[in-house]
PDB file of C-alpha atoms in Angstrom:
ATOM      1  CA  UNK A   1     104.835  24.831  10.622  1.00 36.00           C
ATOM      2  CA  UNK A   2     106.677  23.519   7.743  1.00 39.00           C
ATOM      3  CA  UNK A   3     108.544  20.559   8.906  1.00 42.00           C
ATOM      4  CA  UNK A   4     110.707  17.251   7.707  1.00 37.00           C
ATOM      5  CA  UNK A   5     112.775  18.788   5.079  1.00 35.00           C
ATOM      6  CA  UNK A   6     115.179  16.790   3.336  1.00 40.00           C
ATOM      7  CA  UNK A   7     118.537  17.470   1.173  1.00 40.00           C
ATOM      8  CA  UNK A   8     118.913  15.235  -1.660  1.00 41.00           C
ATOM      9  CA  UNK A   9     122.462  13.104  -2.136  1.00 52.00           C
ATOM     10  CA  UNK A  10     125.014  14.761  -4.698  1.00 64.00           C
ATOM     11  CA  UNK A  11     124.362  11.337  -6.412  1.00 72.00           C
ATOM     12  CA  UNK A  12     120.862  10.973  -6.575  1.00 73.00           C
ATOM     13  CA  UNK A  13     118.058  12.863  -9.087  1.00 83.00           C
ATOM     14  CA  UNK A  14     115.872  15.204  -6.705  1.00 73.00           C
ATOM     15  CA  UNK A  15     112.581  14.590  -6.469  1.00 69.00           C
ATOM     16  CA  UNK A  16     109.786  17.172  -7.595  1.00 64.00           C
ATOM     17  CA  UNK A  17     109.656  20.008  -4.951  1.00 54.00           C
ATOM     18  CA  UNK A  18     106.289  19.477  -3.737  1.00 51.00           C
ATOM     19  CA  UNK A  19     105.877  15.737  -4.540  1.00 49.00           C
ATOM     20  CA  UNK A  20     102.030  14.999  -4.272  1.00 52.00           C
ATOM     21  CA  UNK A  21     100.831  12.500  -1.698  1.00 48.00           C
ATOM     22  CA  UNK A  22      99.658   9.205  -3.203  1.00 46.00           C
ATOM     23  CA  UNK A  23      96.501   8.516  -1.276  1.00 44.00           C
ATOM     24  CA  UNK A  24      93.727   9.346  -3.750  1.00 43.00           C
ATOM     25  CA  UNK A  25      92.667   8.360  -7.038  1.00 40.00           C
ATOM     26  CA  UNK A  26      93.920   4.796  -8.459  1.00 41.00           C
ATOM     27  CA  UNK A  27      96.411   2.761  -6.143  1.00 39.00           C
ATOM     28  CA  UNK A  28      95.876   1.881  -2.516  1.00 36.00           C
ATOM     29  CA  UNK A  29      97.740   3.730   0.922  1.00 36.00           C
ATOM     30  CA  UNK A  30      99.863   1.388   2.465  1.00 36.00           C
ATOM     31  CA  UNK A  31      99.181  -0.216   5.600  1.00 34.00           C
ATOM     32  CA  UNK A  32     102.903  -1.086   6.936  1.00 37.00           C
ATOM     33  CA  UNK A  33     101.845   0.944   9.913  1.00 39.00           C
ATOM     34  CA  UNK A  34      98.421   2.564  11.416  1.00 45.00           C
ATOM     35  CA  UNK A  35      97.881   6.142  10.794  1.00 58.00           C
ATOM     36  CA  UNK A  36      99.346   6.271  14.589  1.00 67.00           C
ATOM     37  CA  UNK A  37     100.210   3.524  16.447  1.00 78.00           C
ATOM     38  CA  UNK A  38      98.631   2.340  19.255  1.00 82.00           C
ATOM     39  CA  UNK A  39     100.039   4.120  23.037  1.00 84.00           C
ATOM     40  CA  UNK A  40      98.578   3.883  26.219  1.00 86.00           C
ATOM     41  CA  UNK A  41      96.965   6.824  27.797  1.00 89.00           C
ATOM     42  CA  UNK A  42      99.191   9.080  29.728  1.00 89.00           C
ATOM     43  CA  UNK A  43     102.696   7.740  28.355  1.00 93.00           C
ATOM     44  CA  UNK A  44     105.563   9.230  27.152  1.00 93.00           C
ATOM     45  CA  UNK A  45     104.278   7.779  23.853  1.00 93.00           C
ATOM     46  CA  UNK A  46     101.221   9.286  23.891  1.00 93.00           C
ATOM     47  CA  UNK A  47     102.515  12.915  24.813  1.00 94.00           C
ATOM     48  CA  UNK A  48     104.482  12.587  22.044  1.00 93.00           C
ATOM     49  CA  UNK A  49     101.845  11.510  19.838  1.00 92.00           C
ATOM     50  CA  UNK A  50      99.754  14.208  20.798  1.00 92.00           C
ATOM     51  CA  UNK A  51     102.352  16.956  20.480  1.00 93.00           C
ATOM     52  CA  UNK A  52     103.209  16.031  16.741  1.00 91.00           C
ATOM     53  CA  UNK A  53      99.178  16.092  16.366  1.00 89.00           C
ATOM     54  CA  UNK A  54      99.346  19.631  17.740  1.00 90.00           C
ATOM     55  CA  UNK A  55     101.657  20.545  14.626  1.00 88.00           C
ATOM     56  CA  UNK A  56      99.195  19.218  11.834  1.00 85.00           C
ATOM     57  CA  UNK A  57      96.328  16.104  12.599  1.00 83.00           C
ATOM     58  CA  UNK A  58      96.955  14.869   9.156  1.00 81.00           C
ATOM     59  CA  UNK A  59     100.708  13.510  10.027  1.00 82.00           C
ATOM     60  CA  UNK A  60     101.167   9.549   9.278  1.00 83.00           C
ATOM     61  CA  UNK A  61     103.162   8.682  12.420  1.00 89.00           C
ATOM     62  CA  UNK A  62     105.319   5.336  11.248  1.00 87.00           C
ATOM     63  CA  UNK A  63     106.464   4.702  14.613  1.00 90.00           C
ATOM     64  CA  UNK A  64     107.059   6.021  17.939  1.00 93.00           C
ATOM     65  CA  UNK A  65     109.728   4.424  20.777  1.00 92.00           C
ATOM     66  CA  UNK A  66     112.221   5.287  23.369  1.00 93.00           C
ATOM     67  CA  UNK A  67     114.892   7.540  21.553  1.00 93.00           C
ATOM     68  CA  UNK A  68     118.687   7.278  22.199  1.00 92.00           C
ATOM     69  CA  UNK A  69     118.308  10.451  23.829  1.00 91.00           C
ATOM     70  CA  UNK A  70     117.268  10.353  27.523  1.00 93.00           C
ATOM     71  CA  UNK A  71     113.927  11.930  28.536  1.00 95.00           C
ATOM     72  CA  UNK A  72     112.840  11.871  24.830  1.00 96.00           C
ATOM     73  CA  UNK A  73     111.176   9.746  22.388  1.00 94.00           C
ATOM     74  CA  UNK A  74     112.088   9.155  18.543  1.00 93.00           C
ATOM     75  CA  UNK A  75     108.779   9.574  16.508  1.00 93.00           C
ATOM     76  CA  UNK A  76     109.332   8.316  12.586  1.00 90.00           C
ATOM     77  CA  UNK A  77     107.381  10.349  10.751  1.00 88.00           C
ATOM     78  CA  UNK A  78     107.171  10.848   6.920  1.00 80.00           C
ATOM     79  CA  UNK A  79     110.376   9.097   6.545  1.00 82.00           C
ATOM     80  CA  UNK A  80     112.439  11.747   8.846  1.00 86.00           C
ATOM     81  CA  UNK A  81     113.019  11.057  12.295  1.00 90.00           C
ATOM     82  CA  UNK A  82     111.787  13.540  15.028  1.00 92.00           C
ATOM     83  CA  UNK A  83     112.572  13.546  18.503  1.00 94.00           C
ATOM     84  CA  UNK A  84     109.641  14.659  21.101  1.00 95.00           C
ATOM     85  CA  UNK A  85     110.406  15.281  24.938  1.00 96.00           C
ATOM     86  CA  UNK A  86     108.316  12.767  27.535  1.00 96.00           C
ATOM     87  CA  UNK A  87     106.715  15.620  28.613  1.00 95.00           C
ATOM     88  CA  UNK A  88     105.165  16.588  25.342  1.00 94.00           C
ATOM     89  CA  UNK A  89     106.697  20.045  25.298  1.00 95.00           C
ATOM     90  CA  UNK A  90     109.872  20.138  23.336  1.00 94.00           C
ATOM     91  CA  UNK A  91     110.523  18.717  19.825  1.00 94.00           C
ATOM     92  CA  UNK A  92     114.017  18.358  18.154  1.00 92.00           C
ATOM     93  CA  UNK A  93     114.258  17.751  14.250  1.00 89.00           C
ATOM     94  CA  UNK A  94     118.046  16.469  12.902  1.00 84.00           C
ATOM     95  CA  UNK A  95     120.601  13.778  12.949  1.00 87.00           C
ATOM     96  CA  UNK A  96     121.208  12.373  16.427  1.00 91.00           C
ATOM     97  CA  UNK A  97     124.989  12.001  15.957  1.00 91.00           C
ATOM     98  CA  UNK A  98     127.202   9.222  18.606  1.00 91.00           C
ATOM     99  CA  UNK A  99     130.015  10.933  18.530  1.00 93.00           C
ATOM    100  CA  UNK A 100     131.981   7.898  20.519  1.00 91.00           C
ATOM    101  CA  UNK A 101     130.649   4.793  18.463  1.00 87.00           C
ATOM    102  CA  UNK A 102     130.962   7.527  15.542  1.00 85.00           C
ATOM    103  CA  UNK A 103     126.944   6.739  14.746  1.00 85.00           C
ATOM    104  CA  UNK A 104     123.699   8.068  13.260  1.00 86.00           C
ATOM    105  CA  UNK A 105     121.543   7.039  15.560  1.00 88.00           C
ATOM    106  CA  UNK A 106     118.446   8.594  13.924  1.00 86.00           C
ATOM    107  CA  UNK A 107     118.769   6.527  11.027  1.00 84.00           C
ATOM    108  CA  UNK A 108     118.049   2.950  13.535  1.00 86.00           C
ATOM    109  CA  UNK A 109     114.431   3.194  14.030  1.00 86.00           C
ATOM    110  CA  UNK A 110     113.940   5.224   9.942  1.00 87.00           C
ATOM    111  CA  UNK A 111     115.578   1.639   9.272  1.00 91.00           C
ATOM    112  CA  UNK A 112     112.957  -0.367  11.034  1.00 91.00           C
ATOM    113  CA  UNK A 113     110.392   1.718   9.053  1.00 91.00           C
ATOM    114  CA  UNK A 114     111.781   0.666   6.163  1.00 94.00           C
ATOM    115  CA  UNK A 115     111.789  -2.615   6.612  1.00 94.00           C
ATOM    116  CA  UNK A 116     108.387  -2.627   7.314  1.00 92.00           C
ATOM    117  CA  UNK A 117     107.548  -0.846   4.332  1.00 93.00           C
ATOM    118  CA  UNK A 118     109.369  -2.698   2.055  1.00 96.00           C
ATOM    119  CA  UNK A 119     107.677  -6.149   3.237  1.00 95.00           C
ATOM    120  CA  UNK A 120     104.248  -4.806   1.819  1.00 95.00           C
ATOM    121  CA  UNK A 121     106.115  -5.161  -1.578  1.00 96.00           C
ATOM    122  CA  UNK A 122     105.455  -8.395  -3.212  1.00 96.00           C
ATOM    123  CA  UNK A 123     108.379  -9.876  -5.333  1.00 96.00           C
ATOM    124  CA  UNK A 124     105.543  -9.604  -8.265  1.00 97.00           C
ATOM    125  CA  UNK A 125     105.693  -5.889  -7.728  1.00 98.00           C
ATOM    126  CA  UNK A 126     109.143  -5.550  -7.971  1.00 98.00           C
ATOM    127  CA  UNK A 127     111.204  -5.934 -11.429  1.00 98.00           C
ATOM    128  CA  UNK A 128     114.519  -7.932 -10.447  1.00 98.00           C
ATOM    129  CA  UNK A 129     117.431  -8.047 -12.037  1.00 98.00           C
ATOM    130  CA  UNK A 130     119.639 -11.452 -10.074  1.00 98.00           C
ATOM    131  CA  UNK A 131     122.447 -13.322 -10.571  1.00 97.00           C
ATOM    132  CA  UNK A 132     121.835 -16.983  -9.958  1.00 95.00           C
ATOM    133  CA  UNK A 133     123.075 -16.945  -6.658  1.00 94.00           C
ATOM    134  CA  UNK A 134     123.231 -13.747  -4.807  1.00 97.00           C
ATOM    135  CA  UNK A 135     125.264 -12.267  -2.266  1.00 97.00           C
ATOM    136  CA  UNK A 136     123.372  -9.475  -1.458  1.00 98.00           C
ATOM    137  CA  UNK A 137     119.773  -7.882  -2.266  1.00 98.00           C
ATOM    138  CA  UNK A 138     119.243  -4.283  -2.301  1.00 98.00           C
ATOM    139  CA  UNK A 139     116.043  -2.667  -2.998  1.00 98.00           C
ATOM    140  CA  UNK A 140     116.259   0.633  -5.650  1.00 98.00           C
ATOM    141  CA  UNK A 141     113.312   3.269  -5.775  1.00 98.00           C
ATOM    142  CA  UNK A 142     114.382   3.910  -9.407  1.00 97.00           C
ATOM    143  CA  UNK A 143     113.067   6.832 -12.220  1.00 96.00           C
ATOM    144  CA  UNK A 144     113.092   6.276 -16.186  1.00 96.00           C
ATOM    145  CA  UNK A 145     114.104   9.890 -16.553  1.00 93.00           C
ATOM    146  CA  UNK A 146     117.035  10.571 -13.586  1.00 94.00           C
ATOM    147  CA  UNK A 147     120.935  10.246 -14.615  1.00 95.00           C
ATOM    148  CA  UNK A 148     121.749   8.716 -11.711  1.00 96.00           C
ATOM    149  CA  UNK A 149     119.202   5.803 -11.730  1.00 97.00           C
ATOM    150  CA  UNK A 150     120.125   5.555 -15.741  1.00 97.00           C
ATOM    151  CA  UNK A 151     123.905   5.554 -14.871  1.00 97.00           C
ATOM    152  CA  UNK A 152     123.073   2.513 -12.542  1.00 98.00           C
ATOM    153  CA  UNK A 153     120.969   0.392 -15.020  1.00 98.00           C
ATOM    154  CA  UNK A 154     123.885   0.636 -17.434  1.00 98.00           C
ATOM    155  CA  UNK A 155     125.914  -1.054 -14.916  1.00 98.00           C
ATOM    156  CA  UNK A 156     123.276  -3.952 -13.732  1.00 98.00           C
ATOM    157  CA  UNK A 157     125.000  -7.101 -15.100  1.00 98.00           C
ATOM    158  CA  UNK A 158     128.665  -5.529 -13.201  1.00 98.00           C
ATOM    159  CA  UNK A 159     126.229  -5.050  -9.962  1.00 98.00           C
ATOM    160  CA  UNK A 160     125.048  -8.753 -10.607  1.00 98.00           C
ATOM    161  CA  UNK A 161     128.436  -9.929 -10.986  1.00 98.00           C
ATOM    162  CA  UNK A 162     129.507  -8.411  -7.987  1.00 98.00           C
ATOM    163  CA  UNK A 163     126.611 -10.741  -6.473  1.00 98.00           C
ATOM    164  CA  UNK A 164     124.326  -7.888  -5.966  1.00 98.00           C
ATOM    165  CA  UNK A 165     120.742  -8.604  -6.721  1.00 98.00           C
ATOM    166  CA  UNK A 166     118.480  -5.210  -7.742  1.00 98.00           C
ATOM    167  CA  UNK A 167     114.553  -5.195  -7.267  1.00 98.00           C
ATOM    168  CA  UNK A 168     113.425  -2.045  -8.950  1.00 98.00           C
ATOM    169  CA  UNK A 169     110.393  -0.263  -7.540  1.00 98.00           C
ATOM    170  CA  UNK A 170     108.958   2.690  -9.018  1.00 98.00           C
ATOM    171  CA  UNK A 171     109.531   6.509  -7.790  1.00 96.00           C
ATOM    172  CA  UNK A 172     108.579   9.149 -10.464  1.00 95.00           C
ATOM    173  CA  UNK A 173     110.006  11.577  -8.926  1.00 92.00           C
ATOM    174  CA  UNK A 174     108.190  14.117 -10.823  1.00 91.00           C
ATOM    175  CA  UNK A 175     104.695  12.888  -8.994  1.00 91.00           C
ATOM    176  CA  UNK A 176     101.527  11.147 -10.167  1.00 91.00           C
ATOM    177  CA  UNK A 177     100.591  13.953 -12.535  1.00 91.00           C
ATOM    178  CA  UNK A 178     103.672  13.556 -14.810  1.00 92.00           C
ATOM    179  CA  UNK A 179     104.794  12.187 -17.968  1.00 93.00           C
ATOM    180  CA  UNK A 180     107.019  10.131 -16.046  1.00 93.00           C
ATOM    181  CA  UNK A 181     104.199   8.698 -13.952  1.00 95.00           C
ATOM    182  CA  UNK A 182     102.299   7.477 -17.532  1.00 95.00           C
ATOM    183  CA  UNK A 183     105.821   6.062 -18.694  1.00 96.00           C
ATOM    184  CA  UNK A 184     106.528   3.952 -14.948  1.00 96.00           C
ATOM    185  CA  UNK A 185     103.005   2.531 -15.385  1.00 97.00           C
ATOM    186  CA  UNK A 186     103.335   1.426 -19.378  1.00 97.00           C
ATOM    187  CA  UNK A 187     106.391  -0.132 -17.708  1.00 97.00           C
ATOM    188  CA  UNK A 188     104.815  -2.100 -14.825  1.00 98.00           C
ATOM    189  CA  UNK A 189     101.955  -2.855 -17.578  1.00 97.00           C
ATOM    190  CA  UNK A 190     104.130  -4.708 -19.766  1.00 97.00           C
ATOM    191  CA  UNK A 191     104.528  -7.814 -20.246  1.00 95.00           C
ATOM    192  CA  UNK A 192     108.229  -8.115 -20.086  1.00 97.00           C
ATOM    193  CA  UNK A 193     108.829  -5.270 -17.586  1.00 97.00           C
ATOM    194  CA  UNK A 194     112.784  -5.988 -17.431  1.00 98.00           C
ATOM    195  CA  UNK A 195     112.931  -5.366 -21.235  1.00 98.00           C
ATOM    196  CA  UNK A 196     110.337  -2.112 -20.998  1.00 97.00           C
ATOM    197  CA  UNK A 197     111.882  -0.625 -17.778  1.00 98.00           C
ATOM    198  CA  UNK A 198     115.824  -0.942 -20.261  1.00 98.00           C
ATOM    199  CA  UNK A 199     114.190   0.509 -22.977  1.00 97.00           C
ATOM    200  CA  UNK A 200     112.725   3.486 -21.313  1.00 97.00           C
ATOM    201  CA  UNK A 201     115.719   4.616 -19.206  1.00 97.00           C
ATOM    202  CA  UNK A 202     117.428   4.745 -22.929  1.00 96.00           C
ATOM    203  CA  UNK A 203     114.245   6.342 -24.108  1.00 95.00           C
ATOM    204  CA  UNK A 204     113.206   3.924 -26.572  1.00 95.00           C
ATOM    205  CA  UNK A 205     109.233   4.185 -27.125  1.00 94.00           C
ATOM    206  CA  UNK A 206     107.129   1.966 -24.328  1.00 94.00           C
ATOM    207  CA  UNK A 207     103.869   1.526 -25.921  1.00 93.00           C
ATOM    208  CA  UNK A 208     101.107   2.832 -23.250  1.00 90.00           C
ATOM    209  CA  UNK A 209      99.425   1.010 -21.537  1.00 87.00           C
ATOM    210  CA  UNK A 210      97.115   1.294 -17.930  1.00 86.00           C
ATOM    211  CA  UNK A 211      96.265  -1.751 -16.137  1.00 94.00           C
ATOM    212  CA  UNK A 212      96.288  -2.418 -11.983  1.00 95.00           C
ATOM    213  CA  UNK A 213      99.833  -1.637 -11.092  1.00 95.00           C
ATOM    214  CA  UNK A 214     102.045  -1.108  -7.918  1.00 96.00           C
ATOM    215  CA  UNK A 215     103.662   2.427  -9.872  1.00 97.00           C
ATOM    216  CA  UNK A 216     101.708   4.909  -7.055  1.00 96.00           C
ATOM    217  CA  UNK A 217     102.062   2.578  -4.096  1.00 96.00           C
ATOM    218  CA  UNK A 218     105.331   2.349  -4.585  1.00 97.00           C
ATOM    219  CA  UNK A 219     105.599   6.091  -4.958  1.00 96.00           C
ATOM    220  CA  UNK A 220     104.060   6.917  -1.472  1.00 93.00           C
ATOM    221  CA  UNK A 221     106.143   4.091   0.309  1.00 94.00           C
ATOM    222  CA  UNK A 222     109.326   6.254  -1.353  1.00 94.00           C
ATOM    223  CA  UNK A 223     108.022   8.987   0.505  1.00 90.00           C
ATOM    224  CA  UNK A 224     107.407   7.157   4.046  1.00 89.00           C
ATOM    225  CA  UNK A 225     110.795   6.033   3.627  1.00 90.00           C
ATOM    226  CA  UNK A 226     112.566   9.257   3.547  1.00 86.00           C
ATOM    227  CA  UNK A 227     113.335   8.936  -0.086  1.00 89.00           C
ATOM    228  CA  UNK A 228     114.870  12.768  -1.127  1.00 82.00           C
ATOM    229  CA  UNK A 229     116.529  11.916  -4.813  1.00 88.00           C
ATOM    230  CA  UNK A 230     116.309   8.856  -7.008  1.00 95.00           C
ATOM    231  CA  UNK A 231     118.131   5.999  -6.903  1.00 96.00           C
ATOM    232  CA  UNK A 232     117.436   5.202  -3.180  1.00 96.00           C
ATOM    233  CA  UNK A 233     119.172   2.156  -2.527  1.00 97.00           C
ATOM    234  CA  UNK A 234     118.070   0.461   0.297  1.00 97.00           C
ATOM    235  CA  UNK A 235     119.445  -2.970   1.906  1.00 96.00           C
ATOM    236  CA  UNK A 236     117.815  -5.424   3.492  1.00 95.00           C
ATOM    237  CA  UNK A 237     118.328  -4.756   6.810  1.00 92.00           C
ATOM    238  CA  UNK A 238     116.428  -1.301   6.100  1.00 94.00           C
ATOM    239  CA  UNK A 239     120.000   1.344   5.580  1.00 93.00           C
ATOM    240  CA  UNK A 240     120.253   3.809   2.781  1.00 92.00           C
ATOM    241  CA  UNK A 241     122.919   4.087   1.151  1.00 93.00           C
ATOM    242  CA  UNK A 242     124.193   7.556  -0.335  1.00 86.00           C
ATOM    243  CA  UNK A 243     122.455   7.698  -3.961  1.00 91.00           C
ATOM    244  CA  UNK A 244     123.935   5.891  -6.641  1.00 95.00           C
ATOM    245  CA  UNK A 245     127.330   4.230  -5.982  1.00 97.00           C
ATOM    246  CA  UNK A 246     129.399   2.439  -8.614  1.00 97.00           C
ATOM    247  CA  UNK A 247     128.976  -1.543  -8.413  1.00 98.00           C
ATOM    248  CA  UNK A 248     132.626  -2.112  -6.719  1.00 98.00           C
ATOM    249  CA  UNK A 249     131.675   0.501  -4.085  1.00 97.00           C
ATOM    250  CA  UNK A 250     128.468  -0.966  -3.393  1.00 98.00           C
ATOM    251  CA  UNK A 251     129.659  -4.683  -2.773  1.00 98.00           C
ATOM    252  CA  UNK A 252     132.588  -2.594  -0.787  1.00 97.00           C
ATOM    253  CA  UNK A 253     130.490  -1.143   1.166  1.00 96.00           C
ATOM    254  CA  UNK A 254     127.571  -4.056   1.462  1.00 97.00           C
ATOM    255  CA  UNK A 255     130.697  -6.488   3.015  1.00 97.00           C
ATOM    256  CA  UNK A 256     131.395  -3.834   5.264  1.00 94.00           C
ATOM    257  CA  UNK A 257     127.839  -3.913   7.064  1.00 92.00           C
ATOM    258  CA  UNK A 258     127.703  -7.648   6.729  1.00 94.00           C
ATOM    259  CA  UNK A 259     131.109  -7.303   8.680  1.00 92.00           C
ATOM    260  CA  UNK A 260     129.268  -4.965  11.211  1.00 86.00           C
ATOM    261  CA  UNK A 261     126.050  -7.262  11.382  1.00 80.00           C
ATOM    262  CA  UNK A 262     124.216  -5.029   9.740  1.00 63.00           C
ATOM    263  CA  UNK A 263     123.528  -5.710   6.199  1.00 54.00           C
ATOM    264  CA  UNK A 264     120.782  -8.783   6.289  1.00 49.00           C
ATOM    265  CA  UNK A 265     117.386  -9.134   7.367  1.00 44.00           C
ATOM    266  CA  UNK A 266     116.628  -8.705  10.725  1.00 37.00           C
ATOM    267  CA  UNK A 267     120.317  -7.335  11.926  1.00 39.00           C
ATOM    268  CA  UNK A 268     121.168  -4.609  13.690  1.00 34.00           C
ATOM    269  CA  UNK A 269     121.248  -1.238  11.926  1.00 32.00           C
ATOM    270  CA  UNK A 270     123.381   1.668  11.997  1.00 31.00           C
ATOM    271  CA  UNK A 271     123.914   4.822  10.192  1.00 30.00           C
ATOM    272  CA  UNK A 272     123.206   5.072   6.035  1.00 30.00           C
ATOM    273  CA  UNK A 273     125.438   7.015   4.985  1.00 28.00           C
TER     274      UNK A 273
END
């Protein structure tokens, strides 16, 4: 059963059609969450669990709670959001729309997720560019090679003047077997990644270079977090914004969640898009 398929923003890069999972070679898996999490025998939880194992035994379940939906439960899984009846039986994939509070709801516990993936991510990992003081932080799975994540770089002292603070991490989007891949890690290898990371997404040469890098971590937390086109831009509170957004949308639309609650750490979190 082919499941969790995903349609890329108009203002995002796609990612490779069959984008390979990042849990061999080099790099480690990361452990945000437990290949399932724990549920107690005989729960709604665990019927759920054990219905999504019926569909494939390899599934990384992120997360698995009571779903806005009565009788079911939401089940985050591979950065989509799936919802499983108590009894096991019945399993509904799409957007859970509030049509009153006008609301993705499916996007509250994918933001959770998120979050939790995104703490694994040490600042070291990450290559920030910060005004002195800023307003906001966003985090941007970015790729050397996408129009859309170049567009954005060209713009990243307007986005820091807006009081927007970026912290790249790396999504080749073209998976771990691509040029793209070797060009992310001579990035993360370099000593000045800021000035490596500018010069690649205007193709200037980045001399090679392998050392112990973040580059296919990162790239398999993209993919627990939903990510379906480069640049994701993710706040802090764990919502995804639509693609790339010029820097006077993206403070627009940053003060607008702050206004709602939902654009720090730890708030409440609606719909992404």
């Amino acid at each position: 059963m082919s499941l969790l398929l995903g349609v890329a923003s108009l203002s995002a890069c796609a990612q490779s059609p069959a984008p390979e999972r990042a849990n061999g070679g080099k790099g480690t898996t990361p452990a945000t969450s437990a290949d399932a999490p724990a549920v107690e025998a005989g729960t709604p939880d665990a019927r759920a669990l054990a219905a999504i194992r019926t569909i494939n035994e390899e599934i990384k379940v992120d997360r698995i709670a009571a779903a806005p939906l009565p009788g079911f439960r939401e089940v985050v899984v591979g950065g989509q959001v799936l919802y499983v009846s108590d009894d096991g039986r019945y399993l509904v994939q799409g957007t859970l729309y509030d049509v009153k509070d006008k609301k993705d709801l499916s996007q509250v516990g994918l933001s959770v997720v998120r979050r939790e993936l995104l703490d694994t991510v040490p600042t070291k990992d990450r290559i920030i560019f910060a005004p002195p003081s800023p307003k906001y932080t966003v985090a941007v799975f970015t790729d050397v090679g996408c129009s859309y994540c170049r567009k954005l770089h060209q713009e990243i002292a307007e986005y820091n003047k807006q009081g927007i603070a970026v912290e790249y991490l790396a999504f080749p989007r073209m998976g771990v077997a691509s040029e793209d891949f070797k060009k992310m890690e001579a990035v993360w290898c370099s000593q000045d990644r800021r000035k490596a990371l500018t010069d690649a997404k205007n193709d200037r040469k980045v001399v090679a270079k392998q050392c112990k890098n973040p580059v296919r971590m990162q790239y398999e937390i993209g993919q627990r977090a939903g990510l379906t086109g480069t640049p994701m831009i993710i706040t802090e509170s764990g919502v995804q914004m639509p693609g790339y957004m010029p820097p006077e949308a993206l403070r627009a639309a940053l003060d607008k969640l702050a206004a709602e609650g939902e654009a720090g750490p730890g708030a409440a979190v609606a719909g992404g898009h």
